[in-house]
PDB file of C-alpha atoms in Angstrom:
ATOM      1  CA  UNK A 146     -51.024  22.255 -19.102  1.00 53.00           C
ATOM      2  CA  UNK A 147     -47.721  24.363 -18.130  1.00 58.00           C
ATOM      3  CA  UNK A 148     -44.497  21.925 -18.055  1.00 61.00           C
ATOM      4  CA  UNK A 149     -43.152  23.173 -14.726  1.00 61.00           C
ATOM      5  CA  UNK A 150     -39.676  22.076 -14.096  1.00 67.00           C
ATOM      6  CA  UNK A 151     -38.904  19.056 -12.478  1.00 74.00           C
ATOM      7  CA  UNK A 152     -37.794  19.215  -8.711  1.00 75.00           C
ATOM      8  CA  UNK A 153     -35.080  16.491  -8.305  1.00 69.00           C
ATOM      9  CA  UNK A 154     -36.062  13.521  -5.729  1.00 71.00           C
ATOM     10  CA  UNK A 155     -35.093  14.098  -2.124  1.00 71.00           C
ATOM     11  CA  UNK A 156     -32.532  11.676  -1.069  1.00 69.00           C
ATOM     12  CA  UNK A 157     -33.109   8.693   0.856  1.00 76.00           C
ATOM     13  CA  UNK A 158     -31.442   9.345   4.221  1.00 76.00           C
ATOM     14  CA  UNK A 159     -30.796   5.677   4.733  1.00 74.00           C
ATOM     15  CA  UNK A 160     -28.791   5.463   0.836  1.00 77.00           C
ATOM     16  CA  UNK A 161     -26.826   9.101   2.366  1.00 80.00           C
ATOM     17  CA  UNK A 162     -25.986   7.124   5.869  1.00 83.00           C
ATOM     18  CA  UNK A 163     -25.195   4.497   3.729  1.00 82.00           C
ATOM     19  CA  UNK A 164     -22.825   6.170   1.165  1.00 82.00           C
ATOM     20  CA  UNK A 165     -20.968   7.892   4.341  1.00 86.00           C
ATOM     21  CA  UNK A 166     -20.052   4.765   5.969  1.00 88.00           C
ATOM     22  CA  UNK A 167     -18.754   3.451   2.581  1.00 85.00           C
ATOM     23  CA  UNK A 168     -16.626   6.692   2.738  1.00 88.00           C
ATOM     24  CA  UNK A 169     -15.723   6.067   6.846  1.00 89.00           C
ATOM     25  CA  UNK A 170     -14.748   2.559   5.481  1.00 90.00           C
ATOM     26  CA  UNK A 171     -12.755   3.927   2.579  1.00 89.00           C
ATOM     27  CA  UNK A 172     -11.082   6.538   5.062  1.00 91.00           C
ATOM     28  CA  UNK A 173      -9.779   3.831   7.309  1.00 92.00           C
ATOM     29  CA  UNK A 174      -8.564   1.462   4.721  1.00 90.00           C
ATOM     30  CA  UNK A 175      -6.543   4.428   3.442  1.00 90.00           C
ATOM     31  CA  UNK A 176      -4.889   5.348   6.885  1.00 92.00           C
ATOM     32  CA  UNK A 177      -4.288   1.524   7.147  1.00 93.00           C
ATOM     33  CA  UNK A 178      -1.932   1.464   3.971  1.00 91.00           C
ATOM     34  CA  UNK A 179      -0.386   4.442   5.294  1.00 92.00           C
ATOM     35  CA  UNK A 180       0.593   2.387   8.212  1.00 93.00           C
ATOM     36  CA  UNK A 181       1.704  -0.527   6.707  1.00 91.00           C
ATOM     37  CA  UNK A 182       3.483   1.779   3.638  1.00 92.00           C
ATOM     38  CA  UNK A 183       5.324   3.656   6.516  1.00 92.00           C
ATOM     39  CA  UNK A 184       6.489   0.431   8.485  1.00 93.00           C
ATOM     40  CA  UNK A 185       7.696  -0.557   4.984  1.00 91.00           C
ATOM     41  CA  UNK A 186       9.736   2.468   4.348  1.00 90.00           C
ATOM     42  CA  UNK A 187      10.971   2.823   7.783  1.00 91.00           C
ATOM     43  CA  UNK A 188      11.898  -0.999   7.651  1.00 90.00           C
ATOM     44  CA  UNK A 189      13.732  -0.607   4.617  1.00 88.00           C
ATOM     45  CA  UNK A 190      15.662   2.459   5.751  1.00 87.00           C
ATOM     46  CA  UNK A 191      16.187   0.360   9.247  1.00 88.00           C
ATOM     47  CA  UNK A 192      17.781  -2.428   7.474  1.00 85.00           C
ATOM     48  CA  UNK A 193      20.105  -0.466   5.290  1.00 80.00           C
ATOM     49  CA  UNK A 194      21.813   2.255   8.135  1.00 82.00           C
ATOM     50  CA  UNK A 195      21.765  -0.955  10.541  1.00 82.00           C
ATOM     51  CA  UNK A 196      24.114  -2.359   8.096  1.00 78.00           C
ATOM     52  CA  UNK A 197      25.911   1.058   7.224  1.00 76.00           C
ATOM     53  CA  UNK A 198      26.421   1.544  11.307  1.00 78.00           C
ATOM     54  CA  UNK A 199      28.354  -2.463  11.342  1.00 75.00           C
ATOM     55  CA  UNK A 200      30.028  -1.694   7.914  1.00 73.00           C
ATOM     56  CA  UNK A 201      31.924   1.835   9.600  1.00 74.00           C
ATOM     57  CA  UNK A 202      32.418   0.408  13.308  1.00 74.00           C
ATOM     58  CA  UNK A 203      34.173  -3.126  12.203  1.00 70.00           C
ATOM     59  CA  UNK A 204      35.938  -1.886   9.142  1.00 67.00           C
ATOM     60  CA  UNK A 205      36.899  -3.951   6.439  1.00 60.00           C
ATOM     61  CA  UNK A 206      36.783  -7.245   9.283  1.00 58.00           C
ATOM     62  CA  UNK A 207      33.166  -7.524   8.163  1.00 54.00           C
ATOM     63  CA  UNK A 208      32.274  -7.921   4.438  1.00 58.00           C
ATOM     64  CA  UNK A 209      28.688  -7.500   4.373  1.00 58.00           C
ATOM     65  CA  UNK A 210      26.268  -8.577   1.840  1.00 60.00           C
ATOM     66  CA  UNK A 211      26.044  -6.210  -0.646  1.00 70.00           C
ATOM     67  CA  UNK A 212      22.103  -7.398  -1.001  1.00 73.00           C
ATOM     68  CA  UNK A 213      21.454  -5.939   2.476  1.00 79.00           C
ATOM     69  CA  UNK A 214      21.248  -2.404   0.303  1.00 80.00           C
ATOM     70  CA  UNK A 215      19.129  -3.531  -2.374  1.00 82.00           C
ATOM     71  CA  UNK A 216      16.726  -5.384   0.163  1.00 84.00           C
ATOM     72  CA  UNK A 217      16.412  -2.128   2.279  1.00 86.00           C
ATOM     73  CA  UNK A 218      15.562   0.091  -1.358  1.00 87.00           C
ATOM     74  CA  UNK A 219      13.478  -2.903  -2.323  1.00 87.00           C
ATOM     75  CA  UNK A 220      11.283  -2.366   1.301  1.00 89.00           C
ATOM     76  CA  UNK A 221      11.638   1.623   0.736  1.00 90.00           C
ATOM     77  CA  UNK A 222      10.258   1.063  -2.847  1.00 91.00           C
ATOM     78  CA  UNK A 223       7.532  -1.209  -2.082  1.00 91.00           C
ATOM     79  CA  UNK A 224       6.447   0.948   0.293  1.00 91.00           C
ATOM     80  CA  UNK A 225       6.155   3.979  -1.561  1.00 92.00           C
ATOM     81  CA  UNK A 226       4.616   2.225  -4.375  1.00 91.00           C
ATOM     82  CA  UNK A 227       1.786   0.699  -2.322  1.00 91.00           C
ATOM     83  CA  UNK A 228       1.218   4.422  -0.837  1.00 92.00           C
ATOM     84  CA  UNK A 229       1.016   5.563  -3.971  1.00 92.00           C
ATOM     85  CA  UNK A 230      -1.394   2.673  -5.294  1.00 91.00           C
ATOM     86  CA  UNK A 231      -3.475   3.080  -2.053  1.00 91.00           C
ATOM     87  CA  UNK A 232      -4.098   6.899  -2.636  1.00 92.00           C
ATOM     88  CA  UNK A 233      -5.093   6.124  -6.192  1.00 92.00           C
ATOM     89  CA  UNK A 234      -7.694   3.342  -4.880  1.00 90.00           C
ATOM     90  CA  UNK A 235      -8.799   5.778  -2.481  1.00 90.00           C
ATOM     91  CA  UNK A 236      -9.593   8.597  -4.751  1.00 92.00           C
ATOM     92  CA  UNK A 237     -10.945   5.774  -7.235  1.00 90.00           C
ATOM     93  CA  UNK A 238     -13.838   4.220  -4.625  1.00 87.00           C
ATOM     94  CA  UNK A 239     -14.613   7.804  -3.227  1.00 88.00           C
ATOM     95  CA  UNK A 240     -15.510   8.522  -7.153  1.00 89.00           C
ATOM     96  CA  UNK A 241     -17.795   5.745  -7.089  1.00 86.00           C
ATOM     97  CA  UNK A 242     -19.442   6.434  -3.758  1.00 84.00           C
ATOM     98  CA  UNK A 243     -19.918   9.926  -5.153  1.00 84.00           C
ATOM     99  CA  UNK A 244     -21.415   8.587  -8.134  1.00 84.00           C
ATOM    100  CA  UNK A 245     -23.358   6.224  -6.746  1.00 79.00           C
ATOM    101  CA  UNK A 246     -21.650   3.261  -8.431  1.00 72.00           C
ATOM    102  CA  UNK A 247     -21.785   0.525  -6.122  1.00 68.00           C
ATOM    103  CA  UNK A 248     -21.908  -2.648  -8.021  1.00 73.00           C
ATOM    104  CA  UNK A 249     -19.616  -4.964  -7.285  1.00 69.00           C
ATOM    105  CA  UNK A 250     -16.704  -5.727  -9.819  1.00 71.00           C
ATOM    106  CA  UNK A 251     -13.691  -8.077  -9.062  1.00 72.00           C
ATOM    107  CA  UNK A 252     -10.251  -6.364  -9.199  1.00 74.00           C
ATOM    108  CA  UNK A 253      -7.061  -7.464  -7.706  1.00 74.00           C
ATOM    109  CA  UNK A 254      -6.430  -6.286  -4.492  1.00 77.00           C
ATOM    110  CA  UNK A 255      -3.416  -4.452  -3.741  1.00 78.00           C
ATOM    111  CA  UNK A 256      -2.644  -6.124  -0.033  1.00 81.00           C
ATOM    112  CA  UNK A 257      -2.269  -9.422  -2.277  1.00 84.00           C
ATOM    113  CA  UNK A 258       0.218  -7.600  -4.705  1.00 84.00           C
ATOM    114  CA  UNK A 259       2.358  -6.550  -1.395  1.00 85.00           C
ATOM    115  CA  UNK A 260       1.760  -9.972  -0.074  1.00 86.00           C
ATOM    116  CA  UNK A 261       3.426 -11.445  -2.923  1.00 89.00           C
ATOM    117  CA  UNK A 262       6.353  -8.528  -3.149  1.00 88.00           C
ATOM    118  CA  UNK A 263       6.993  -9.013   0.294  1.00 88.00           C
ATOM    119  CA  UNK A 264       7.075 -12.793  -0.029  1.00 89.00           C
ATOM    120  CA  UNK A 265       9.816 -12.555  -3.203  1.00 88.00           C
ATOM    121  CA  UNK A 266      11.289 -10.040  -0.874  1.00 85.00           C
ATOM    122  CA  UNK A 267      11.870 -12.621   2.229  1.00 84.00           C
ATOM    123  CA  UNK A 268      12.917 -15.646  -0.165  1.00 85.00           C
ATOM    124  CA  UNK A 269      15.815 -13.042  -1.686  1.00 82.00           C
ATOM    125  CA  UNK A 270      16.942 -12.052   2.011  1.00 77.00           C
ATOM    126  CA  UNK A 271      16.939 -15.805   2.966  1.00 81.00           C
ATOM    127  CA  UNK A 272      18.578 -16.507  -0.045  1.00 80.00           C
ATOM    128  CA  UNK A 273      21.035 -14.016   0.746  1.00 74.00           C
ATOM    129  CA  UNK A 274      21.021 -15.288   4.506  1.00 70.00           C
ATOM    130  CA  UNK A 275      21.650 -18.874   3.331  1.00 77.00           C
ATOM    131  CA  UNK A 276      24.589 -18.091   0.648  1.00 75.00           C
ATOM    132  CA  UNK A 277      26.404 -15.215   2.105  1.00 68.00           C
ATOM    133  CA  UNK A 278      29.138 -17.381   4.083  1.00 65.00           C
ATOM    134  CA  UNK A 279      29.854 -19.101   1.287  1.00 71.00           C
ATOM    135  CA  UNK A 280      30.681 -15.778  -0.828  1.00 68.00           C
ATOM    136  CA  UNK A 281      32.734 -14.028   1.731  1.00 58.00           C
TER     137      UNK A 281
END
């Protein structure tokens, strides 16, 4: 008997239709962070010229919180850092589609991690809301 070399398995069309709507699904959940990473950003960037543009055209009549700033690099930051934590995730389940690794394994899920941030984020601004006629 000759050992003739092994010809791989054809793959299952249904596993390959499968495995590319994992990676459609993947695709939108990434443009969906971008989204929500961008309103972020943009928010934080809002709140902090909104407050620079009041500051200049009332002078020193209006003392402004000075935790209007750090809320607006807190938004910019979360923002960026959920971006960046999305792209990772991204690249990370396209690995395992590639591989063919599809078991299911609990992990934390980032939209809970913003969910919380941004929660922390709103009690500081109330906070801040709440207090500031009391400092000024």
């Amino acid at each position: 008997m000759t050992d003739s070399p092994a010809t791989p398995p054809l793959p299952s069309p249904g596993t390959e239709l499968a495995k590319e709507r994992n990676r459609a699904a993947e695709e939108r959940t990434l443009m969906a962070w971008i989204r929500t990473s961008l309103s972020l950003i943009g928010f934080g960037f809002g709140i902090d010229r909104i407050v620079a543009a009041i500051q200049v055209s009332l002078g020193d009549a209006v003392n402004p919180v000075r935790l209007t700033r750090i809320l607006g690099l807190s938004f910019v930051a979360l923002g960026t850092f959920a971006m960046l934590y999305a792209a990772f995730d991204h690249r990370t389940q396209l690995q395992r589609i590639q591989r063919n690794d599809l078991i299911y394994v609990s992990r934390h899920s980032p939209t809970l991690v913003v969910a919380y941030v941004l929660a922390l984020l709103g009690g500081v601004a109330f906070l801040g809301i709440l207090v500031s006629p009391f400092i000024g």
